[in-house]
mmCIF file of C-alpha atoms and ligand atoms in Angstrom:
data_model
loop_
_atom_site.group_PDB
_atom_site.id
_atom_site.type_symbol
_atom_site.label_atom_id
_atom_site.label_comp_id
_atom_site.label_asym_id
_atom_site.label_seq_id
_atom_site.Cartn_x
_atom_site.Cartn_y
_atom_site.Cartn_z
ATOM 1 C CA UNK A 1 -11.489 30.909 9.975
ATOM 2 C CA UNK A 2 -10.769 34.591 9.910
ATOM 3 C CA UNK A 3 -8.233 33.963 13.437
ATOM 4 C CA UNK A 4 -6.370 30.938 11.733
ATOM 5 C CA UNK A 5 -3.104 32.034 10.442
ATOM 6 C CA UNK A 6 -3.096 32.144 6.950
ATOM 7 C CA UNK A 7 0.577 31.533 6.732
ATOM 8 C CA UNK A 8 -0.271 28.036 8.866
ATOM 9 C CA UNK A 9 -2.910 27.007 6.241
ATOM 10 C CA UNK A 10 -1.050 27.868 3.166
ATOM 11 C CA UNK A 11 2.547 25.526 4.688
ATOM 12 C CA UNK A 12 0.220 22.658 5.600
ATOM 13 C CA UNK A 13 -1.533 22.649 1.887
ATOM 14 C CA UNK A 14 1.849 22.827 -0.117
ATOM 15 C CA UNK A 15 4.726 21.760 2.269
ATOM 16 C CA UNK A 16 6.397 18.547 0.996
ATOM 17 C CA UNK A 17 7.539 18.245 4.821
ATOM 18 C CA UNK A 18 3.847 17.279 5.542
ATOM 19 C CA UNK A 19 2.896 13.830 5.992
ATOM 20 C CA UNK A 20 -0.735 14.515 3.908
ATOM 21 C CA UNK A 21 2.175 15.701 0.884
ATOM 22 C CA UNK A 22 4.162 12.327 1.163
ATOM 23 C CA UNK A 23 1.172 10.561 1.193
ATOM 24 C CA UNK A 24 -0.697 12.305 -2.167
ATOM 25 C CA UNK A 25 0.583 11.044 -5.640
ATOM 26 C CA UNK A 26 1.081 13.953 -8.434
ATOM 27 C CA UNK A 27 -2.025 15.605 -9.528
ATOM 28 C CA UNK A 28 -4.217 14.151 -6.721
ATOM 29 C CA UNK A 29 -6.059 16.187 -4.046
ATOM 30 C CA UNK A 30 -8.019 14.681 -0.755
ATOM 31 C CA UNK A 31 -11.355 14.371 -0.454
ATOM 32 C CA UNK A 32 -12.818 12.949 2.801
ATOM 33 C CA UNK A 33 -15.919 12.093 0.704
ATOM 34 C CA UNK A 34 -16.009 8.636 -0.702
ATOM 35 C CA UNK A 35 -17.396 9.369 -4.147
ATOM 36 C CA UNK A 36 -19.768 6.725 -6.437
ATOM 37 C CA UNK A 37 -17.982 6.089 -10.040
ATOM 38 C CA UNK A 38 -20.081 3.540 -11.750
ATOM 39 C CA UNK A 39 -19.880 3.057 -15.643
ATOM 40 C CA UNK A 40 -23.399 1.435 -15.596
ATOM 41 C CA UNK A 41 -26.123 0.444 -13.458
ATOM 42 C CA UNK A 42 -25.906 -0.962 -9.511
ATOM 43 C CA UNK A 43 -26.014 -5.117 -10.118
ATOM 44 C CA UNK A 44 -27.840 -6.935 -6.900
ATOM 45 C CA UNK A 45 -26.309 -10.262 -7.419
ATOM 46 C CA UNK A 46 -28.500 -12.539 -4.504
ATOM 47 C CA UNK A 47 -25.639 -13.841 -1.797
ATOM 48 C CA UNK A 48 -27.350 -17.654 -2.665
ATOM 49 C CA UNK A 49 -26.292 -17.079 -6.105
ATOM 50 C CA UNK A 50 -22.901 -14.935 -5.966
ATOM 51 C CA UNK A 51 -19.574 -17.123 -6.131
ATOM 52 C CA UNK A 52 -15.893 -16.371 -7.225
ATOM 53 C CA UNK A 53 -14.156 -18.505 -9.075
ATOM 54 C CA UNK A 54 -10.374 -18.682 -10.146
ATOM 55 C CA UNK A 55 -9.342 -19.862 -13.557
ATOM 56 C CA UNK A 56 -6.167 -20.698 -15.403
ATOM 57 C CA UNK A 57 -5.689 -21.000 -19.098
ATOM 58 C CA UNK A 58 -5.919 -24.582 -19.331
ATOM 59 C CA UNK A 59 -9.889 -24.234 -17.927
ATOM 60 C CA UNK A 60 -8.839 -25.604 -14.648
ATOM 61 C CA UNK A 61 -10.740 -23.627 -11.672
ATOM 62 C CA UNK A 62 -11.283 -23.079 -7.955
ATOM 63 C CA UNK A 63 -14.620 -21.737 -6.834
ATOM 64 C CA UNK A 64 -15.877 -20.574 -3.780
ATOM 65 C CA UNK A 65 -19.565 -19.889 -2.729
ATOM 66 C CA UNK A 66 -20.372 -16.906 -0.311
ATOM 67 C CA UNK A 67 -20.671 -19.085 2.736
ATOM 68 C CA UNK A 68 -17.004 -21.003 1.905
ATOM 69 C CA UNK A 69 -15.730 -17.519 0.920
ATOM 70 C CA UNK A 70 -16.239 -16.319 4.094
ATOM 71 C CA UNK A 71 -14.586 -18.735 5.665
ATOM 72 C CA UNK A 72 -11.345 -18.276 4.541
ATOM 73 C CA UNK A 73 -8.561 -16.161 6.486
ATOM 74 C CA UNK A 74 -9.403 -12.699 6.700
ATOM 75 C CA UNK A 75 -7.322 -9.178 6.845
ATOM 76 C CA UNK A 76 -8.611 -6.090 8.047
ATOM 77 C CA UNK A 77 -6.276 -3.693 5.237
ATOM 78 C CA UNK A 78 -6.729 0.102 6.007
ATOM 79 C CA UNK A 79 -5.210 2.032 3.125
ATOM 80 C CA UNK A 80 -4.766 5.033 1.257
ATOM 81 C CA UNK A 81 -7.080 5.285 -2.178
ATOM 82 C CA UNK A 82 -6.656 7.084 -5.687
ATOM 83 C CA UNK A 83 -8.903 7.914 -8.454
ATOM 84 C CA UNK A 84 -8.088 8.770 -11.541
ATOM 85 C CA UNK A 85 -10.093 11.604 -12.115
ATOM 86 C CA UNK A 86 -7.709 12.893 -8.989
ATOM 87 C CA UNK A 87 -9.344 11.989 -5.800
ATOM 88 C CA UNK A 88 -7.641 10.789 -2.937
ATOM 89 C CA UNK A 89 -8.765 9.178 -0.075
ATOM 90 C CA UNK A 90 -6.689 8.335 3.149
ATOM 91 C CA UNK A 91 -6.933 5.719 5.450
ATOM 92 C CA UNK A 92 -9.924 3.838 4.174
ATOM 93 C CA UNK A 93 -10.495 0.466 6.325
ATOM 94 C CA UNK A 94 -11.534 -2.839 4.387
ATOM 95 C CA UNK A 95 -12.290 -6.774 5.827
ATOM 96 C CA UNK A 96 -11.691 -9.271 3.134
ATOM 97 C CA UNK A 97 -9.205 -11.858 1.916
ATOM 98 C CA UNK A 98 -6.142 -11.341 0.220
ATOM 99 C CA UNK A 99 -5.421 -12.376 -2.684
ATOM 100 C CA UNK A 100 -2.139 -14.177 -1.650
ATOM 101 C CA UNK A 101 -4.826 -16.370 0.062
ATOM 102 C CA UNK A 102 -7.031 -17.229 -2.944
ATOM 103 C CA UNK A 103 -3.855 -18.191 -5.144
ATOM 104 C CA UNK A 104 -2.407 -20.415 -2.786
ATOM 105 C CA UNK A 105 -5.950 -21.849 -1.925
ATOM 106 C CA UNK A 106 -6.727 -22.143 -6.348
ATOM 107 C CA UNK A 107 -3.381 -23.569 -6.711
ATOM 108 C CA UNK A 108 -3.688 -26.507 -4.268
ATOM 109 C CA UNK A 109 -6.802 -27.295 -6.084
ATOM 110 C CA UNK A 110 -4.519 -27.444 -9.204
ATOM 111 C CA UNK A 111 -5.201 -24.376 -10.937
ATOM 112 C CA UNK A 112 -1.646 -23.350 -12.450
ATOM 113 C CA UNK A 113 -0.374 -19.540 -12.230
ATOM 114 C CA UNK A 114 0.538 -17.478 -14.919
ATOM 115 C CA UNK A 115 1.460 -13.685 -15.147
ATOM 116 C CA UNK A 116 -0.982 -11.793 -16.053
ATOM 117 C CA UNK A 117 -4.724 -11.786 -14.513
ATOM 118 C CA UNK A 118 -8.512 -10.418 -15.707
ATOM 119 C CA UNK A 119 -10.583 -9.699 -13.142
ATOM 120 C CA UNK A 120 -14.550 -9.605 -14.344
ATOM 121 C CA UNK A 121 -17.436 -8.845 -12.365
ATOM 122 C CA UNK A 122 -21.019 -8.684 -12.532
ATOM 123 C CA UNK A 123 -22.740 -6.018 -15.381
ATOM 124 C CA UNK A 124 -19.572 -7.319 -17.078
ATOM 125 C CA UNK A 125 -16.739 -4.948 -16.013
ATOM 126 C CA UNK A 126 -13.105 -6.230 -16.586
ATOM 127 C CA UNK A 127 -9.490 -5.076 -15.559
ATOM 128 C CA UNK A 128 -6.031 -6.375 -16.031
ATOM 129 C CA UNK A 129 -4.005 -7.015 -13.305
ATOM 130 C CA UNK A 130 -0.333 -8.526 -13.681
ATOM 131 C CA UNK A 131 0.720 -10.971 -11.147
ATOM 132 C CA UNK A 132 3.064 -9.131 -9.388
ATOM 133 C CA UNK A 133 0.660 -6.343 -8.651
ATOM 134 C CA UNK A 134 -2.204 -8.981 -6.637
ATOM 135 C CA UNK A 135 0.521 -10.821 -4.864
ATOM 136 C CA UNK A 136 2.661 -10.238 -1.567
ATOM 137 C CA UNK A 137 -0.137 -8.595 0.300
ATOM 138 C CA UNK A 138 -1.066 -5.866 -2.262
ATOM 139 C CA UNK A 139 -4.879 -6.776 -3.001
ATOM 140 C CA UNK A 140 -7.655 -8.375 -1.444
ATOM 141 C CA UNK A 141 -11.281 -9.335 -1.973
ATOM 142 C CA UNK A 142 -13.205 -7.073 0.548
ATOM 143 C CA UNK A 143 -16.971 -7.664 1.303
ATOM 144 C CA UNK A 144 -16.441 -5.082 4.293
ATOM 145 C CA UNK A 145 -16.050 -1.361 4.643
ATOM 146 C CA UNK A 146 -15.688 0.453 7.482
ATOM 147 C CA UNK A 147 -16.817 -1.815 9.691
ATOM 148 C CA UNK A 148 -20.240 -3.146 8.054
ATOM 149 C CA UNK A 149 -21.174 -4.815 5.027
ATOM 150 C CA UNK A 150 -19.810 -3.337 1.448
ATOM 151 C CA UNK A 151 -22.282 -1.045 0.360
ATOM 152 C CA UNK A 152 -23.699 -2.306 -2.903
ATOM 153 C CA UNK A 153 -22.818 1.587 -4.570
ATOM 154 C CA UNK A 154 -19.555 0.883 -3.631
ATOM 155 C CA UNK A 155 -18.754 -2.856 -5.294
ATOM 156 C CA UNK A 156 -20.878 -5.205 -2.499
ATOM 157 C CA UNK A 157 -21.229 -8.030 -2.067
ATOM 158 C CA UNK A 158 -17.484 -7.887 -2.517
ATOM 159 C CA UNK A 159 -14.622 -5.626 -4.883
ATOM 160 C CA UNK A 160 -11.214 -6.222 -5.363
ATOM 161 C CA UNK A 161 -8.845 -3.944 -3.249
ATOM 162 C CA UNK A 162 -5.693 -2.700 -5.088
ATOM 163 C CA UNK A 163 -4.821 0.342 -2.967
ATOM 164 C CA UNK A 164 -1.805 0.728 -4.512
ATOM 165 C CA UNK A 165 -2.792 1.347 -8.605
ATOM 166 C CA UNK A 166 -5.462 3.631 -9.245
ATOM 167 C CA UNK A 167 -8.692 2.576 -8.243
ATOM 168 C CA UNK A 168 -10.688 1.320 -11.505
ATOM 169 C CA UNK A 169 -8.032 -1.478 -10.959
ATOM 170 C CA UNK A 170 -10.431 -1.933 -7.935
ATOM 171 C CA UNK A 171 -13.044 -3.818 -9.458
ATOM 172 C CA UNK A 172 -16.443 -3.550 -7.964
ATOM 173 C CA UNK A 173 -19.292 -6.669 -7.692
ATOM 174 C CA UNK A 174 -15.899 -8.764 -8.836
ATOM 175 C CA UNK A 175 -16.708 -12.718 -9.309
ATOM 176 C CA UNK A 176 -13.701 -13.782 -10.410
ATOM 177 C CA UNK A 177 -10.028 -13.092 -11.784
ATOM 178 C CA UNK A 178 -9.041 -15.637 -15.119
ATOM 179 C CA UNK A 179 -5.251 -16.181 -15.931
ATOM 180 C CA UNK A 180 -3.959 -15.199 -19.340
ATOM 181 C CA UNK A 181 -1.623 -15.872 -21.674
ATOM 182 C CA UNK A 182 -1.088 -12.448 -22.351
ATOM 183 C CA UNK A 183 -1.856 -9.220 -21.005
ATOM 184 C CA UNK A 184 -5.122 -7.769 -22.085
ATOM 185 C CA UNK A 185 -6.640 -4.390 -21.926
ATOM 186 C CA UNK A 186 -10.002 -4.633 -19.456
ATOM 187 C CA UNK A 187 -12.928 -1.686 -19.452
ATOM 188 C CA UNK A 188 -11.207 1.635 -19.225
ATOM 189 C CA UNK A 189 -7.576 0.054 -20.288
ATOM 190 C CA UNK A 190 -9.425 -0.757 -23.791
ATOM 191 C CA UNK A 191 -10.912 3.085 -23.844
ATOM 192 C CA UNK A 192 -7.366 4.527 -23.406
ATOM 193 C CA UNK A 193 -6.545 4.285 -19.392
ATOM 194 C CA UNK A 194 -2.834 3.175 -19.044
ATOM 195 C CA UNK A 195 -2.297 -0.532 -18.495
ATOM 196 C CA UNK A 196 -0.540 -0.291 -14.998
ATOM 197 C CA UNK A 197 -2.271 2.774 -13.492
ATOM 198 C CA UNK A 198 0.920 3.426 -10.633
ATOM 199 C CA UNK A 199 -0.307 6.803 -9.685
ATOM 200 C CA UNK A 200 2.665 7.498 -7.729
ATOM 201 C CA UNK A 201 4.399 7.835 -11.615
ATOM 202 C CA UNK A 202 0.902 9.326 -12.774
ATOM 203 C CA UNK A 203 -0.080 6.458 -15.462
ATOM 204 C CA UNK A 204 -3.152 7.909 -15.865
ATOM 205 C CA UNK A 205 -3.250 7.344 -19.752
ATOM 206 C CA UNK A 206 -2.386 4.547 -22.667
ATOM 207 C CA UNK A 207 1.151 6.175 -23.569
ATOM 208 C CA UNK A 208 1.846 7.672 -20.452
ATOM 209 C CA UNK A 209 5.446 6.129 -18.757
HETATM 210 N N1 LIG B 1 -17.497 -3.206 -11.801
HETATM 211 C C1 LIG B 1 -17.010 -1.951 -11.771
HETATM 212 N N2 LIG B 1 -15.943 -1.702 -10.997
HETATM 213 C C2 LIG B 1 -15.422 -0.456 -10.940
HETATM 214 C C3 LIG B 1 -15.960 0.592 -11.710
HETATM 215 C C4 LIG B 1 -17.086 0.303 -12.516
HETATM 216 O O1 LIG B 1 -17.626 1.171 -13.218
HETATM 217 N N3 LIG B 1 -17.596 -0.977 -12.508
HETATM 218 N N4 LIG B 1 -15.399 1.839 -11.658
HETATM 219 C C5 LIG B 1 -13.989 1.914 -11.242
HETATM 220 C C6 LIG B 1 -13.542 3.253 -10.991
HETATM 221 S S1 LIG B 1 -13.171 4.230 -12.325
HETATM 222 C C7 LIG B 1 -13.326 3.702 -9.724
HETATM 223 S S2 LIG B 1 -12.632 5.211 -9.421
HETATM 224 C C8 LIG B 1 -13.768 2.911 -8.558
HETATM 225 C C9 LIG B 1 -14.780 3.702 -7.789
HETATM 226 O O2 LIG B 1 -15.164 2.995 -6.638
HETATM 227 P P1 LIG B 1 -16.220 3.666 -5.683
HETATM 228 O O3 LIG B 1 -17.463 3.904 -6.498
HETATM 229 O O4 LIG B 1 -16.404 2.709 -4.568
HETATM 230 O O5 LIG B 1 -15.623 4.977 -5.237
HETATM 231 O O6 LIG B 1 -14.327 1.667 -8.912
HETATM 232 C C10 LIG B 1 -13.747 1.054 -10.011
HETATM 233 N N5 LIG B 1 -14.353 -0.251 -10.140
HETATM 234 MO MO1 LIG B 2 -11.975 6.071 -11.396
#
């Protein structure tokens, strides 16, 4: 606006005072948008049909249809969001279950831990996840977005939630997450993405710190 201070603009874009600064990783920028990134086609998996299931390496697994799914505790996360192709997004409000919930649930069914996780989804998406980055309420399964249903553009029925690595660790239309012996590269980790994905220390690509 041609009466807003310039100088105000210009110290609330670059500051590091501001809170929006502490709250963007390197390289990022906010959007208020809530962009589409889809390597392939929309799957419409039928609710009747859809179930997750947790697996260890011994073939032991829990599984949950929609209807039991729902009935497990819920948590309404709202967090902060980052792409790698350097979108941010702040504040974004999710209903699901956390993760912390489904392990302890899988393991009293006697499905054994291990330390590093694949999470797969319909139209046959992957990512790797280590243990310590799904556990101690840092990851959920979310079938709700802002207050209705998960958009099917945006991973519904339900996506995994890992606000805290960049977001094609956020699997969309997941159905499950499989326990490994050893970590290995899903989708984009396999085409060159880094195998962590902290954007706060910018692992954006394979080789990066
Ligand atoms: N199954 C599946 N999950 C996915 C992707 C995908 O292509 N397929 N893209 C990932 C990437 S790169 C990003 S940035 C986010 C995008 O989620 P959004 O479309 O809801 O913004 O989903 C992630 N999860
Ligand atoms: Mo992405």
């Amino acid at each position: 606006m041609a009466h807003e201070p310039f100088i105000a603009r210009g110290f609330r874009r670059r500051s590091p005072e501001t809170a929006e600064a502490h709250r963007l990783p390197p390289g990022q920028y906010e959007t208020k948008d809530f962009p589409v990134l889809s390597a392939g086609p929309t799957p419409r998996t039928p609710l009747s049909s859809w179930d997750f299931t947790i697996r260890d390496v011994d073939g032991r697994s829990a599984r949950w249809s929609w209807d039991a799914f729902q009935a497990l505790p819920r948590d309404t996360p709202t967090v902060d969001i980052h792409c790698v192709t350097k979108w941010s997004k702040f504040g974004t409000k999710w209903e699901g279950v956390s993760v912390d919930t489904l392990l302890a649930a899988a393991a009293s069914e006697g499905v054994a831990s291990g330390p590093f996780l694949l999470a797969s989804c319909d139209g046959g998406y992957t990512t790797n996840l280590s243990l310590a980055d799904v556990t101690g309420g840092k990851a959920w399964v979310v079938f709700g977005h802002d207050g209705a249903a998960l958009p099917p553009e945006h991973g519904g029925p339900a996506r995994l939630l890992v606000p805290h690595l960049y977001f094609w660790k956020s699997a969309k239309w997941v159905r499950g997450l499989e326990f490994l012996r050893s970590d290995r590269p899903g989708f984009w980790e396999q085409l060159g993405y880094h195998g962590r994905g902290d954007p706060w220390r910018e692992q954006r690509y394979h080789g990066d710190p």
